Short mmCIF file of C-alpha atoms in Angstrom, two decimals:
data_model
loop_
_atom_site.label_atom_id
_atom_site.label_comp_id
_atom_site.label_asym_id
_atom_site.label_seq_id
_atom_site.Cartn_x
_atom_site.Cartn_y
_atom_site.Cartn_z
CA MET A 300 -9.39 12.97 -18.50
CA THR A 301 -10.79 11.26 -15.41
CA ILE A 302 -8.95 8.22 -14.10
CA ILE A 303 -11.46 5.51 -13.20
CA ILE A 304 -10.42 3.25 -10.33
CA HIS A 305 -12.38 0.03 -10.09
CA GLY A 306 -11.95 -1.01 -6.47
CA LEU A 307 -12.87 -0.14 -2.90
CA ALA A 308 -11.41 2.71 -0.87
CA ALA A 309 -11.05 0.41 2.15
CA SER A 310 -8.99 -2.19 0.29
CA THR A 311 -5.26 -2.21 0.90
CA CYS A 312 -4.27 -2.14 -2.75
CA THR A 313 -6.85 0.46 -3.80
CA SER A 314 -5.72 2.73 -0.96
CA ARG A 315 -2.12 2.47 -2.22
CA VAL A 316 -3.29 3.84 -5.59
CA VAL A 317 -5.42 6.59 -4.06
CA ALA A 318 -2.64 7.73 -1.72
CA THR A 319 -0.32 8.02 -4.72
CA LEU A 320 -2.85 10.10 -6.63
CA ILE A 321 -3.29 12.44 -3.67
CA GLU A 322 0.47 12.85 -3.16
CA LYS A 323 0.81 13.68 -6.87
CA GLU A 324 -2.02 16.24 -6.57
CA VAL A 325 -4.20 14.44 -9.11
CA VAL A 326 -7.80 15.43 -8.47
CA ASP A 327 -9.51 14.09 -11.58
CA TYR A 328 -10.21 10.53 -10.51
CA VAL A 329 -13.20 8.54 -9.37
CA ILE A 330 -13.57 5.26 -7.50
CA GLU A 331 -16.09 2.91 -9.07
CA PRO A 332 -16.96 0.43 -6.29
CA VAL A 333 -16.65 -3.26 -7.07
CA ASP A 334 -19.15 -5.37 -5.11
CA LEU A 335 -16.99 -8.21 -3.86
CA VAL A 336 -19.82 -9.71 -1.81
CA SER A 337 -21.92 -10.33 -4.91
CA GLY A 338 -18.89 -11.59 -6.79
CA ALA A 339 -18.77 -8.72 -9.28
CA HIS A 340 -14.99 -9.13 -9.51
CA LYS A 341 -15.46 -12.62 -10.96
CA LYS A 342 -17.97 -11.68 -13.64
CA PRO A 343 -16.99 -11.53 -17.33
CA GLU A 344 -17.23 -7.76 -17.64
CA TYR A 345 -14.77 -7.26 -14.76
CA LEU A 346 -12.49 -10.11 -15.83
CA ALA A 347 -12.20 -8.37 -19.20
CA LEU A 348 -10.43 -5.56 -17.29
CA GLN A 349 -8.61 -7.64 -14.65
CA PRO A 350 -8.29 -11.30 -15.69
CA PHE A 351 -7.18 -12.39 -12.20
CA GLY A 352 -10.40 -11.06 -10.67
CA VAL A 353 -8.92 -8.87 -7.94
CA ILE A 354 -8.99 -5.13 -7.22
CA PRO A 355 -8.02 -2.52 -8.23
CA VAL A 356 -7.78 -1.85 -11.93
CA ILE A 357 -7.69 1.60 -13.50
CA GLN A 358 -8.83 3.00 -16.80
CA ASP A 359 -7.03 6.11 -17.98
CA GLY A 360 -8.17 6.94 -21.47
CA ASP A 361 -7.16 4.00 -23.67
CA LEU A 362 -5.04 2.46 -20.93
CA THR A 363 -6.33 -0.32 -18.69
CA LEU A 364 -3.85 -1.20 -15.95
CA PHE A 365 -3.94 -3.53 -12.96
CA GLU A 366 -1.57 -4.36 -10.05
CA SER A 367 -1.47 -1.53 -7.53
CA ARG A 368 2.30 -1.10 -7.49
CA ALA A 369 2.41 -0.88 -11.29
CA ILE A 370 -0.43 1.64 -11.17
CA ALA A 371 1.39 3.72 -8.55
CA ARG A 372 4.56 3.75 -10.65
CA TYR A 373 2.56 4.79 -13.70
CA ILE A 374 0.99 7.67 -11.78
CA CYS A 375 4.40 8.83 -10.55
CA ASP A 376 5.76 8.87 -14.08
CA LYS A 377 2.72 10.44 -15.72
CA TYR A 378 2.55 13.24 -13.15
CA ALA A 379 6.29 13.57 -12.57
CA ASN A 380 6.17 17.35 -12.70
CA GLN A 381 3.56 17.89 -10.01
CA GLY A 382 2.95 17.01 -6.39
CA THR A 383 5.40 15.15 -4.17
CA ALA A 384 8.55 13.89 -5.89
CA LEU A 385 7.93 10.27 -4.93
CA TYR A 386 10.97 9.11 -6.88
CA GLY A 387 13.26 11.77 -5.43
CA SER A 388 15.31 14.06 -7.65
CA SER A 389 17.98 11.89 -9.25
CA LEU A 390 18.63 8.54 -10.88
CA THR A 391 20.29 7.40 -7.67
CA ASP A 392 17.22 8.38 -5.67
CA ARG A 393 14.96 6.44 -8.01
CA ALA A 394 17.20 3.38 -7.84
CA LYS A 395 16.92 3.41 -4.04
CA VAL A 396 13.15 3.86 -4.21
CA GLU A 397 12.87 0.91 -6.59
CA GLN A 398 15.09 -1.17 -4.31
CA TRP A 399 12.82 -0.58 -1.33
CA LEU A 400 9.68 -1.11 -3.38
CA GLU A 401 11.09 -4.55 -4.14
CA VAL A 402 11.82 -5.11 -0.45
CA GLU A 403 8.22 -4.16 0.33
CA SER A 404 6.76 -6.55 -2.23
CA GLN A 405 9.20 -9.44 -1.74
CA ASN A 406 10.11 -9.38 1.97
CA PHE A 407 7.57 -7.28 3.86
CA HIS A 408 4.33 -8.05 2.06
CA LEU A 409 4.07 -11.82 2.50
CA PRO A 410 4.27 -12.01 6.30
CA ILE A 411 2.22 -8.89 6.98
CA GLY A 412 -0.31 -9.75 4.30
CA THR A 413 -0.76 -13.26 5.67
CA ALA A 414 -1.14 -12.01 9.23
CA VAL A 415 -3.66 -9.33 8.25
CA PHE A 416 -5.62 -11.83 6.18
CA GLU A 417 -5.88 -14.15 9.18
CA LEU A 418 -6.65 -11.41 11.71
CA VAL A 419 -8.95 -9.18 9.66
CA PHE A 420 -10.09 -10.40 6.29
CA LYS A 421 -10.95 -13.95 7.36
CA GLY A 422 -13.39 -12.45 9.85
CA TYR A 423 -15.11 -10.51 7.08
CA ARG A 424 -15.71 -13.86 5.37
CA GLY A 425 -16.92 -15.64 8.49
CA LEU A 426 -13.79 -17.80 8.68
CA THR A 427 -11.78 -18.71 11.77
CA THR A 428 -8.36 -17.20 12.44
CA ASP A 429 -5.48 -19.67 12.61
CA ASP A 430 -3.46 -18.35 15.53
CA SER A 431 -0.43 -20.46 14.66
CA VAL A 432 -0.26 -18.88 11.20
CA VAL A 433 -0.58 -15.43 12.76
CA GLU A 434 2.24 -15.99 15.23
CA ALA A 435 4.54 -17.52 12.64
CA ASN A 436 4.07 -14.62 10.26
CA LEU A 437 4.35 -11.94 12.93
CA SER A 438 7.66 -13.52 13.88
CA LYS A 439 8.80 -13.40 10.24
CA LEU A 440 7.63 -9.80 9.99
CA SER A 441 9.53 -8.86 13.13
CA SER A 442 12.71 -10.26 11.60
CA VAL A 443 12.15 -8.20 8.46
CA LEU A 444 11.51 -5.08 10.52
CA ASP A 445 14.69 -5.69 12.49
CA ILE A 446 16.51 -4.96 9.24
CA TYR A 447 14.36 -1.87 8.72
CA GLU A 448 15.24 -0.76 12.26
CA VAL A 449 18.94 -0.74 11.48
CA HIS A 450 18.39 1.04 8.18
CA LEU A 451 16.03 3.64 9.64
CA SER A 452 18.47 4.39 12.46
CA LYS A 453 20.63 5.94 9.72
CA ASN A 454 17.97 7.24 7.32
CA LYS A 455 14.79 9.22 7.93
CA TYR A 456 12.96 7.37 5.16
CA LEU A 457 13.59 4.15 3.28
CA ALA A 458 15.25 5.72 0.23
CA GLY A 459 17.09 8.42 2.17
CA ASP A 460 16.00 11.82 3.47
CA PHE A 461 12.84 12.14 1.36
CA PHE A 462 9.38 10.54 1.56
CA SER A 463 8.97 8.27 -1.43
CA LEU A 464 6.70 5.77 -3.10
CA ALA A 465 8.54 3.06 -1.17
CA ASP A 466 7.40 4.52 2.16
CA LEU A 467 3.88 5.11 0.87
CA SER A 468 3.55 1.51 -0.31
CA HIS A 469 3.89 0.25 3.27
CA LEU A 470 1.00 2.31 4.63
CA PRO A 471 -2.06 0.17 3.85
CA TYR A 472 -1.00 -3.07 5.51
CA LEU A 473 0.67 -1.33 8.45
CA HIS A 474 -2.59 0.53 9.04
CA TYR A 475 -4.59 -2.68 9.12
CA LEU A 476 -2.09 -4.47 11.33
CA ILE A 477 -1.84 -1.64 13.87
CA HIS A 478 -5.28 -0.07 13.91
CA VAL A 479 -7.63 -2.86 12.86
CA ALA A 480 -5.92 -6.09 13.93
CA LYS A 481 -4.45 -4.35 17.01
CA LYS A 482 -1.14 -6.15 16.58
CA GLY A 483 1.10 -3.10 16.40
CA ASP A 484 3.69 -4.27 18.95
CA VAL A 485 5.86 -5.61 16.15
CA VAL A 486 6.13 -2.01 14.92
CA THR A 487 5.89 0.11 18.07
CA SER A 488 8.52 -1.96 19.89
CA LYS A 489 11.16 -0.84 17.39
CA LYS A 490 12.18 2.77 18.04
CA HIS A 491 13.15 3.85 14.54
CA VAL A 492 10.52 1.81 12.73
CA ASN A 493 7.85 3.30 14.97
CA ALA A 494 9.12 6.86 14.41
CA TRP A 495 9.04 6.23 10.66
CA TRP A 496 5.50 4.84 10.88
CA GLU A 497 4.30 7.81 12.96
CA ASP A 498 5.82 10.17 10.38
CA ILE A 499 4.46 8.58 7.19
CA SER A 500 1.02 7.83 8.62
CA SER A 501 0.56 11.46 9.67
CA ARG A 502 0.81 12.78 6.12
CA PRO A 503 -2.29 14.66 4.88
CA SER A 504 -2.57 12.28 1.93
CA TRP A 505 -2.93 9.26 4.19
CA LYS A 506 -5.39 11.06 6.46
CA LYS A 507 -7.50 11.73 3.37
CA VAL A 508 -7.31 8.04 2.43
CA LEU A 509 -8.53 7.13 5.93
CA GLU A 510 -11.49 9.47 5.48
CA LEU A 511 -12.34 7.70 2.24
CA MET A 512 -11.96 4.31 3.93
CA ALA A 513 -14.35 5.35 6.70
CA GLY A 514 -16.96 6.34 4.15
CA ASN A 515 -16.59 3.14 2.13
#
């Protein structure tokens, strides 16, 4: 059964879902574009799927599911026996993955998301970047990544010695910060964080996501 993704390949949260599907070697999916410019995400038919009016949302048979991290977890569980073992191979591995997924959503996401919104997405809407907000949030992000630097000096990946969903979940916003906003110093200035970024962003799955983004 085909998984329908209502979203845009270039969106951060949609790309998180697509990268997970690719890592899990799921090929039967399709992206149904949502026209944000025309406000399609605020129309009744879309709100019936995603009441908060944001992307993405998936339909998988009788299941309708929104929130990209929840979708990614669902994909990992549904396709546990194929593709990359994004939860590792033990209960302990999964616990560590879940820990770092929480770090990503609770500590990393807010400062990087705010900075990327100011530097990139405001421009798409014809709005003016607030440089003071950018600098404040890049400073917060740097402090978060200082903790990552210590951790990654002792571990190849966030959950240990294996690439996991926790690593993958960081890719979309890091991509926008480094390659679109051109504010990668906060990453590249940290030896172990930068080595981790270079590793995870070179994966074939992410390169495929970038191809999809370019064609969006």
